Tab-separated table of C-alpha atoms in Angstrom:
chain	number	residue	atom	x	y	z
X	1	MET	CA	-30.490	1.985	9.391
X	2	THR	CA	-31.661	4.775	11.895
X	3	GLU	CA	-32.968	8.528	10.920
X	4	ASP	CA	-29.327	9.690	11.468
X	5	ALA	CA	-27.943	7.256	9.774
X	6	ALA	CA	-30.030	8.321	6.966
X	7	ALA	CA	-28.732	11.588	6.494
X	8	VAL	CA	-26.855	12.663	3.439
X	9	PRO	CA	-22.901	12.547	4.030
X	10	GLU	CA	-20.936	15.466	3.693
X	11	ARG	CA	-18.628	14.515	0.673
X	12	SER	CA	-15.513	14.985	2.867
X	13	GLY	CA	-17.031	12.458	5.343
X	14	LEU	CA	-17.625	10.238	2.188
X	15	ALA	CA	-13.628	10.491	1.197
X	16	PHE	CA	-12.539	9.925	4.672
X	17	PHE	CA	-14.881	6.507	4.280
X	18	GLY	CA	-13.666	5.619	0.587
X	19	ALA	CA	-9.924	6.473	1.693
X	20	MET	CA	-10.071	4.236	4.931
X	21	THR	CA	-12.259	1.359	3.030
X	22	ALA	CA	-9.662	1.670	-0.158
X	23	SER	CA	-6.624	0.895	1.985
X	24	ALA	CA	-8.087	-2.295	3.835
X	25	THR	CA	-9.355	-3.791	0.979
X	26	HIS	CA	-6.057	-3.387	-0.732
X	27	GLU	CA	-4.430	-4.922	2.228
X	28	ILE	CA	-6.738	-7.960	2.108
X	29	ARG	CA	-6.160	-8.481	-1.450
X	30	ASN	CA	-2.519	-8.754	-0.612
X	31	CYS	CA	-3.466	-11.044	1.932
X	32	LEU	CA	-5.324	-13.246	-0.585
X	33	ALA	CA	-2.481	-12.704	-3.217
X	34	ILE	CA	-0.108	-14.357	-0.803
X	35	VAL	CA	-2.628	-17.210	0.081
X	36	ARG	CA	-3.491	-17.870	-4.000
X	37	GLU	CA	0.516	-17.752	-4.105
X	38	VAL	CA	0.930	-20.624	-1.483
X	39	CYS	CA	-1.582	-22.669	-2.939
X	40	GLY	CA	-0.226	-22.167	-6.202
X	41	LEU	CA	3.258	-23.294	-4.904
X	42	ILE	CA	1.518	-26.132	-3.161
X	43	GLU	CA	0.284	-27.314	-6.313
X	44	ASP	CA	3.512	-27.031	-8.365
X	45	LEU	CA	5.458	-29.246	-5.894
X	46	ARG	CA	3.009	-31.963	-5.577
X	47	ARG	CA	2.652	-31.941	-9.436
X	48	ASP	CA	6.469	-31.946	-10.554
X	49	PRO	CA	8.118	-35.016	-10.757
X	50	ARG	CA	11.708	-33.725	-10.869
X	51	GLY	CA	11.429	-30.933	-8.321
X	52	PRO	CA	12.038	-31.510	-4.514
X	53	GLY	CA	8.525	-32.532	-4.043
X	54	LEU	CA	6.382	-31.546	-0.902
X	55	SER	CA	7.812	-32.714	2.063
X	56	PRO	CA	5.640	-32.409	5.499
X	57	GLU	CA	8.323	-29.933	6.928
X	58	ARG	CA	7.607	-27.580	3.708
X	59	LEU	CA	4.125	-28.120	3.653
X	60	GLY	CA	3.652	-27.195	7.428
X	61	LYS	CA	5.888	-23.848	6.783
X	62	LEU	CA	3.411	-22.965	3.834
X	63	LEU	CA	0.104	-23.637	6.096
X	64	GLU	CA	1.712	-21.287	8.710
X	65	LYS	CA	2.334	-18.634	5.589
X	66	ILE	CA	-1.699	-19.443	4.906
X	67	GLU	CA	-2.634	-19.231	8.645
X	68	ARG	CA	-0.653	-15.649	9.319
X	69	GLN	CA	-2.512	-14.172	6.284
X	70	VAL	CA	-5.519	-15.422	7.503
X	71	ALA	CA	-5.314	-14.060	10.724
X	72	ARG	CA	-3.902	-10.515	9.005
X	73	ALA	CA	-6.911	-10.097	6.815
X	74	ASP	CA	-9.176	-10.977	9.759
X	75	ARG	CA	-7.449	-8.049	12.000
X	76	VAL	CA	-7.885	-5.666	8.815
X	77	LEU	CA	-11.954	-7.034	8.738
X	78	VAL	CA	-12.552	-6.794	12.359
X	79	ARG	CA	-11.246	-2.876	11.893
X	80	LEU	CA	-12.982	-2.056	8.745
X	81	ASN	CA	-16.403	-3.635	10.455
X	82	ARG	CA	-16.068	-1.556	13.545
X	83	PHE	CA	-15.187	1.469	11.224
X	84	ALA	CA	-18.110	0.815	8.920
X	85	HIS	CA	-20.540	0.735	12.087
X	86	SER	CA	-19.482	3.711	13.143
X	87	THR	CA	-21.737	5.484	10.692
X	88	ASP	CA	-24.810	3.528	12.345
X	89	ARG	CA	-25.661	6.543	14.815
X	90	GLU	CA	-24.906	9.879	15.105
X	91	ARG	CA	-24.800	10.069	18.698
X	92	VAL	CA	-22.743	7.354	20.794
X	93	VAL	CA	-20.686	7.062	23.735
X	94	VAL	CA	-17.274	6.210	22.943
X	95	ASP	CA	-13.837	5.713	24.785
X	96	VAL	CA	-11.370	7.896	23.206
X	97	ALA	CA	-8.353	5.931	23.771
X	98	ASP	CA	-10.168	3.063	21.831
X	99	LEU	CA	-11.057	5.313	19.176
X	100	LEU	CA	-7.330	6.411	18.606
X	101	GLU	CA	-6.289	2.930	18.832
X	102	LEU	CA	-8.855	2.056	15.814
X	103	VAL	CA	-7.922	4.856	13.802
X	104	ALA	CA	-4.480	4.233	13.999
X	105	GLY	CA	-5.155	0.809	12.972
X	106	LEU	CA	-6.912	1.935	9.854
X	107	GLU	CA	-4.019	4.472	9.135
X	108	ALA	CA	-1.311	2.136	9.865
X	109	ARG	CA	-1.142	1.170	5.844
X	110	THR	CA	-0.810	4.827	4.780
X	111	ALA	CA	1.615	5.485	7.732
X	112	GLU	CA	3.712	2.185	5.947
X	113	MET	CA	3.385	3.689	2.614
X	114	ARG	CA	4.860	6.780	3.736
X	115	LYS	CA	7.521	5.153	5.637
X	116	VAL	CA	6.368	6.681	9.224
X	117	ALA	CA	5.030	4.999	12.446
X	118	ILE	CA	2.101	5.713	14.528
X	119	GLU	CA	2.293	5.626	17.964
X	120	VAL	CA	-0.887	5.604	20.428
X	121	ARG	CA	-0.463	7.080	23.947
X	122	ALA	CA	-3.950	6.570	25.782
X	123	ASP	CA	-4.784	5.121	28.753
X	124	PRO	CA	-8.352	3.066	28.058
X	125	GLY	CA	-11.219	4.664	29.781
X	126	SER	CA	-9.393	7.747	30.593
X	127	ALA	CA	-12.069	9.932	28.757
X	128	VAL	CA	-15.310	9.205	27.487
X	129	PHE	CA	-16.605	11.724	24.423
X	130	GLU	CA	-20.515	11.457	23.786
X	131	GLY	CA	-21.342	12.205	20.172
X	132	ASP	CA	-20.796	11.550	16.900
X	133	GLY	CA	-17.802	8.879	16.522
X	134	PHE	CA	-17.193	8.880	12.626
X	135	LEU	CA	-16.812	12.765	12.810
X	136	LEU	CA	-14.227	12.142	15.505
X	137	MET	CA	-12.372	9.586	13.709
X	138	GLN	CA	-12.875	12.135	10.846
X	139	VAL	CA	-11.062	14.536	12.648
X	140	VAL	CA	-8.563	12.623	13.763
X	141	HIS	CA	-7.727	11.550	10.481
X	142	LEU	CA	-7.468	15.019	9.032
X	143	ALA	CA	-4.791	15.930	11.735
X	144	LEU	CA	-3.007	12.902	10.512
X	145	VAL	CA	-2.815	13.733	7.085
X	146	LEU	CA	-1.362	17.002	8.024
X	147	ALA	CA	1.328	15.332	10.288
X	148	PHE	CA	1.978	12.767	7.350
X	149	GLU	CA	2.280	15.297	4.720
X	150	ALA	CA	4.996	16.809	7.375
X	151	ALA	CA	6.948	13.773	8.646
X	152	ARG	CA	10.110	12.524	6.950
X	153	GLU	CA	11.047	8.815	6.543
X	154	GLY	CA	11.485	6.707	9.604
X	155	GLU	CA	9.859	9.702	11.945
X	156	ARG	CA	7.083	8.576	14.705
X	157	ILE	CA	3.984	10.580	14.907
X	158	ALA	CA	2.400	10.270	18.500
X	159	LEU	CA	-1.187	9.984	19.254
X	160	ALA	CA	-1.744	11.052	22.502
X	161	LEU	CA	-4.540	11.575	24.683
X	162	ALA	CA	-4.810	13.771	28.251
X	163	ARG	CA	-7.518	14.466	30.160
X	164	ALA	CA	-7.904	17.725	31.898
X	165	GLY	CA	-11.119	18.140	33.868
X	166	ALA	CA	-14.344	18.256	31.426
X	167	SER	CA	-12.145	17.902	28.421
X	168	ALA	CA	-9.582	16.139	26.677
X	169	ARG	CA	-6.841	16.910	24.451
X	170	ILE	CA	-5.947	14.740	21.314
X	171	LEU	CA	-2.469	15.359	20.233
X	172	VAL	CA	-1.318	14.440	16.773
X	173	ASP	CA	2.626	15.090	16.952
X	174	GLY	CA	5.156	14.055	14.705
X	175	GLY	CA	7.425	16.508	16.456
X	176	ARG	CA	6.799	19.025	13.557
X	177	PRO	CA	5.157	22.392	12.932
X	178	LEU	CA	1.759	22.081	10.661
X	179	PRO	CA	0.183	24.216	8.920
X	180	LEU	CA	-3.157	25.008	10.490
X	181	ASP	CA	-4.094	28.456	8.635
X	182	GLU	CA	-7.834	27.692	8.306
X	183	ALA	CA	-7.267	28.975	4.650
X	184	GLY	CA	-5.244	25.786	3.913
X	185	GLU	CA	-5.307	22.438	3.813
X	186	ALA	CA	-6.521	22.792	7.616
X	187	ALA	CA	-9.855	24.144	6.227
X	188	GLY	CA	-11.460	20.396	6.302
X	189	LEU	CA	-10.055	20.046	9.847
X	190	HIS	CA	-11.265	22.865	11.195
X	191	ARG	CA	-14.542	22.633	9.506
X	192	ALA	CA	-15.119	18.970	11.097
X	193	ALA	CA	-13.900	19.994	14.708
X	194	GLY	CA	-16.223	22.802	14.531
X	195	ARG	CA	-19.120	20.591	13.497
X	196	LEU	CA	-17.669	18.370	16.699
X	197	GLY	CA	-17.795	21.473	19.053
X	198	ALA	CA	-13.959	20.895	19.392
X	199	ARG	CA	-11.467	23.445	19.303
X	200	VAL	CA	-8.117	23.019	16.845
X	201	GLY	CA	-5.119	24.475	17.542
X	202	PRO	CA	-0.916	23.809	17.659
X	203	GLY	CA	-0.129	21.334	20.173
X	204	PRO	CA	2.750	22.134	22.697
X	205	GLU	CA	5.772	24.168	21.437
X	206	GLY	CA	3.736	24.651	18.411
X	207	PHE	CA	4.608	21.384	17.364
X	208	GLY	CA	1.528	19.099	15.977
X	209	VAL	CA	-2.225	19.495	16.216
X	210	ALA	CA	-3.959	19.558	19.343
X	211	VAL	CA	-7.892	19.070	19.499
X	212	GLU	CA	-9.641	19.890	22.314
X	213	LEU	CA	-12.539	17.872	23.010
X	214	ASP	CA	-15.534	19.001	25.442
X	215	LEU	CA	-16.437	15.953	27.514
X	216	SER	CA	-18.925	17.582	29.391
X	217	ARG	CA	-21.899	16.393	27.414
X	218	GLY	CA	-20.404	12.753	27.872
X	219	GLY	CA	-20.410	10.275	30.629
X	220	GLU	CA	-17.450	9.960	32.879
X	221	PRO	CA	-15.347	7.081	33.091
W	1	MET	CA	11.620	-20.038	-24.403
W	2	SER	CA	13.149	-20.320	-20.775
W	3	GLY	CA	15.560	-18.555	-18.778
W	4	GLU	CA	13.941	-15.109	-18.631
W	5	ARG	CA	15.436	-12.917	-16.516
W	6	VAL	CA	12.880	-11.163	-14.455
W	7	LEU	CA	12.830	-8.660	-11.556
W	8	LEU	CA	10.083	-8.685	-8.968
W	9	VAL	CA	9.104	-5.525	-7.377
W	10	ASP	CA	6.748	-5.642	-4.354
W	11	ASP	CA	6.644	-4.689	-0.997
W	12	GLU	CA	4.812	-7.571	0.241
W	13	VAL	CA	8.229	-9.518	0.600
W	14	GLU	CA	6.426	-12.992	0.930
W	15	PHE	CA	4.273	-12.666	-2.014
W	16	ALA	CA	7.279	-11.635	-4.111
W	17	GLU	CA	9.371	-14.648	-2.493
W	18	LEU	CA	6.547	-17.056	-3.553
W	19	LEU	CA	5.589	-15.790	-6.706
W	20	GLY	CA	9.572	-15.757	-7.473
W	21	GLU	CA	9.729	-19.504	-6.513
W	22	ARG	CA	7.089	-20.472	-9.005
W	23	LEU	CA	8.530	-18.619	-11.970
W	24	GLN	CA	12.108	-20.325	-10.777
W	25	ALA	CA	10.373	-23.529	-11.134
W	26	ARG	CA	9.442	-22.741	-14.748
W	27	GLY	CA	12.938	-21.941	-15.615
W	28	MET	CA	13.145	-18.247	-15.400
W	29	ARG	CA	15.736	-16.170	-13.342
W	30	VAL	CA	14.079	-13.849	-10.580
W	31	ASP	CA	15.572	-11.105	-8.461
W	32	THR	CA	12.968	-9.779	-5.842
W	33	ALA	CA	13.273	-6.065	-4.582
W	34	ALA	CA	10.916	-4.821	-1.707
W	35	ASP	CA	11.085	-1.051	-2.907
W	36	GLY	CA	11.719	1.286	-5.631
W	37	SER	CA	15.003	2.325	-4.342
W	38	SER	CA	16.354	-1.117	-4.617
W	39	ALA	CA	14.695	-2.080	-7.821
W	40	LEU	CA	16.528	1.012	-9.030
W	41	GLU	CA	19.685	-0.133	-7.915
W	42	LEU	CA	19.183	-3.692	-9.556
W	43	ALA	CA	17.885	-2.727	-12.954
W	44	GLY	CA	20.996	-0.104	-12.943
W	45	ARG	CA	23.470	-2.946	-12.592
W	46	ARG	CA	21.671	-5.702	-14.559
W	47	SER	CA	19.552	-6.085	-17.663
W	48	TYR	CA	16.206	-7.564	-17.118
W	49	ASP	CA	14.218	-8.857	-19.816
W	50	VAL	CA	11.037	-7.960	-17.843
W	51	ILE	CA	10.199	-6.027	-14.610
W	52	ILE	CA	6.954	-7.025	-12.643
W	53	LEU	CA	6.240	-3.973	-10.503
W	54	ASP	CA	3.729	-3.487	-7.671
W	55	MET	CA	1.991	-0.085	-8.534
W	56	VAL	CA	1.234	0.895	-4.439
W	57	MET	CA	4.605	0.822	-2.639
W	58	PRO	CA	6.150	2.431	0.506
W	59	GLY	CA	8.381	5.265	-0.509
W	60	LEU	CA	8.519	5.802	-4.436
W	61	ASP	CA	5.420	4.718	-6.023
W	62	GLY	CA	5.258	2.190	-8.767
W	63	MET	CA	4.399	4.892	-11.360
W	64	GLU	CA	7.259	6.743	-10.216
W	65	VAL	CA	9.354	3.527	-10.539
W	66	LEU	CA	8.307	2.931	-14.104
W	67	ARG	CA	9.092	6.692	-15.134
W	68	ARG	CA	12.737	6.284	-13.807
W	69	LEU	CA	13.128	2.704	-14.772
W	70	LEU	CA	11.860	3.952	-18.705
W	71	GLY	CA	14.423	6.573	-18.041
W	72	MET	CA	17.346	4.511	-17.568
W	73	ASP	CA	16.429	2.122	-20.541
W	74	PRO	CA	13.460	2.826	-22.839
W	75	THR	CA	13.648	-0.450	-23.942
W	76	ALA	CA	12.702	-2.028	-20.548
W	77	GLN	CA	9.588	-4.385	-20.586
W	78	VAL	CA	7.564	-3.594	-17.020
W	79	ILE	CA	4.192	-5.428	-16.145
W	80	MET	CA	2.528	-3.267	-13.245
W	81	LEU	CA	1.158	-5.135	-10.845
W	82	THR	CA	-1.809	-3.897	-8.087
W	83	GLY	CA	-4.079	-4.876	-6.083
W	84	HIS	CA	-6.255	-1.964	-6.860
W	85	ALA	CA	-9.286	-2.752	-9.661
W	86	GLU	CA	-8.677	0.462	-10.851
W	87	VAL	CA	-8.468	0.427	-14.734
W	88	ALA	CA	-7.368	4.166	-14.865
W	89	LYS	CA	-4.399	3.415	-13.153
W	90	GLY	CA	-3.404	0.558	-15.636
W	91	VAL	CA	-4.094	2.767	-18.592
W	92	GLU	CA	-2.214	5.655	-17.334
W	93	ALA	CA	1.080	3.269	-16.543
W	94	ILE	CA	0.661	1.836	-20.278
W	95	LYS	CA	0.451	5.543	-21.756
W	96	ILE	CA	3.570	6.173	-19.440
W	97	GLY	CA	5.331	2.989	-21.297
W	98	ALA	CA	4.348	-0.111	-19.375
W	99	MET	CA	4.064	-3.291	-21.544
W	100	ASP	CA	0.985	-4.660	-19.665
W	101	TYR	CA	-1.331	-4.174	-16.444
W	102	ILE	CA	-2.217	-7.445	-14.316
W	103	GLU	CA	-4.471	-7.287	-11.419
W	104	LYS	CA	-3.391	-8.898	-8.121
W	105	PRO	CA	-3.950	-11.626	-7.402
W	106	ALA	CA	-2.252	-12.290	-10.670
W	107	ASP	CA	-3.302	-15.208	-12.807
W	108	LEU	CA	-0.245	-16.999	-13.206
W	109	ASP	CA	-0.894	-18.170	-16.712
W	110	ALA	CA	-1.738	-14.706	-17.865
W	111	LEU	CA	1.584	-13.476	-16.121
W	112	LEU	CA	3.526	-15.931	-17.802
W	113	ARG	CA	2.296	-15.189	-21.359
W	114	ALA	CA	2.854	-11.529	-20.468
W	115	ILE	CA	6.770	-12.081	-19.093
W	116	ARG	CA	7.226	-14.500	-22.585
W	117	GLU	CA	5.904	-11.305	-24.534
W	118	GLY	CA	7.786	-9.061	-22.798
W	119	SER	CA	11.022	-10.942	-22.998
W	120	ALA	CA	10.623	-11.598	-26.691
W	121	ARG	CA	9.852	-7.977	-27.504
W	122	HIS	CA	13.052	-6.907	-25.198
W	123	ALA	CA	15.195	-9.076	-27.195
W	124	GLU	CA	13.806	-7.612	-30.114
W	125	LEU	CA	14.539	-3.804	-29.375
W	126	ALA	CA	17.580	-5.012	-28.161
W	127	GLN	CA	18.839	-6.233	-31.489
W	128	GLU	CA	17.472	-3.065	-33.029
W	129	ARG	CA	19.607	-0.985	-30.964
W	130	LEU	CA	22.391	-3.093	-31.686
W	131	ARG	CA	21.886	-2.805	-35.328
W	132	SER	CA	21.314	0.693	-35.333
W	133	ARG	CA	24.593	1.322	-33.164
W	134	ILE	CA	26.813	-0.640	-35.691
W	135	ASP	CA	25.220	1.111	-38.488
W	136	ASP	CA	26.035	4.470	-36.803
W	137	ILE	CA	29.558	3.098	-36.475
W	138	LEU	CA	30.126	2.250	-39.798
W	139	GLU	CA	28.551	5.531	-41.194
W	140	LYS	CA	30.854	7.583	-39.138
W	141	LYS	CA	33.810	5.382	-40.405
W	142	GLY	CA	32.509	5.894	-44.069
W	143	TRP	CA	31.821	2.330	-44.939
C-alpha cells in the first residue's frame, strides 16, 4: 500500500466503497444461488427414478445456465476488482470515458432496483484526467444518487462526457431538475467535487448535474 | 404432508424457476412472481400456505411487500429470502410478522422444513378463524 492510500479515508468515501461492494457481492450471491439450484436440480433429476430423468438435452440446457451465471459473476468481479484498486493511489491518470463506463457498471444493479437505466455517452480517449480516480468516481456516484432520487420508473439517466478545451464536462441527466442546494442532499457532492477541484452546477436547461473537470494538469488524449 | 401451495417471489427469474421446479418435484404447487406488485396481485387472487419472499427487489422491496401481504391476510406465513448476510434485516422482518428468515443460497432442507412448518401454522390459523366466524354467527343468531 502506498503512503497516499494509507491515509485515513473520509467517512463518505467509505460509505461509497461499502455501497458499491455490497451491491456487487449481492449480485454475485444471486449468481451462486442459481448455480446451487441448477446443481440441486441435476441431482434431483438424476436420483428420482419416477421423474422424467436427465436427458442429454436437459443437462446441456442446465449447464448453459451455469455458464451464464459464471460469466455474469466474472463480469461483476472484474468491475469490483478494478474499483477496489482505484484506492491504491491518490493520483492516477484515467480515461474519463472508461471511468464512466466502470461507474455505470457498478451502479447498474442500483438502477435496476429503481427500475431506471443508465446510458453512457462518452467517447473513449476524449478526455484524460490526472488526479484522484476514486474521488472522481465518488463525485459521479453522488450525482447519480440525486438523479436516481428524482427519476421515475422506466426513465433513462444519461451519463455523458463532453470535452471543451482544457476542461471536460460530465453530465448526469435524467431529464429532470435536481436539488443542487449546497445545504441539501447535494452537500456531499459539492464537498467531494471541491476536493477534486471540480465545479458542480445544473446541466443544460437546468436539468441534471454538470461536473466541470479541469484537465489542465492531466495528460492530453 | 405435501401439496402445499407456495408463492415464490424473486426478481432473479431463473432462481425462482429452478427452486420452483425442485419444490414441485416434492409435491408442492408453486406459483412464481418476479416483483412485489405481481406477488400482491397473485396473493389477492389465491390463498397460499406459504409465501417465500426475496428481501431485495426492484420497485417495492421485500419489506414493503411483507407489510402489504400481512395487511391483506394477517395469517399469511412468509419466509424472507435474501442474499444479504444481515441478521438485523431478518430480525426486522420477523418483528413485522414474517415467520422465518433464510439466507440465500438457501439450504433446501431448511427451506422445506420452514415451508412445512408454515403450512401447518397457516392451516391452524385458518381453522381458528373459521371457528371464530362460526361462533360469531351463532352468537348473532342467539344460538
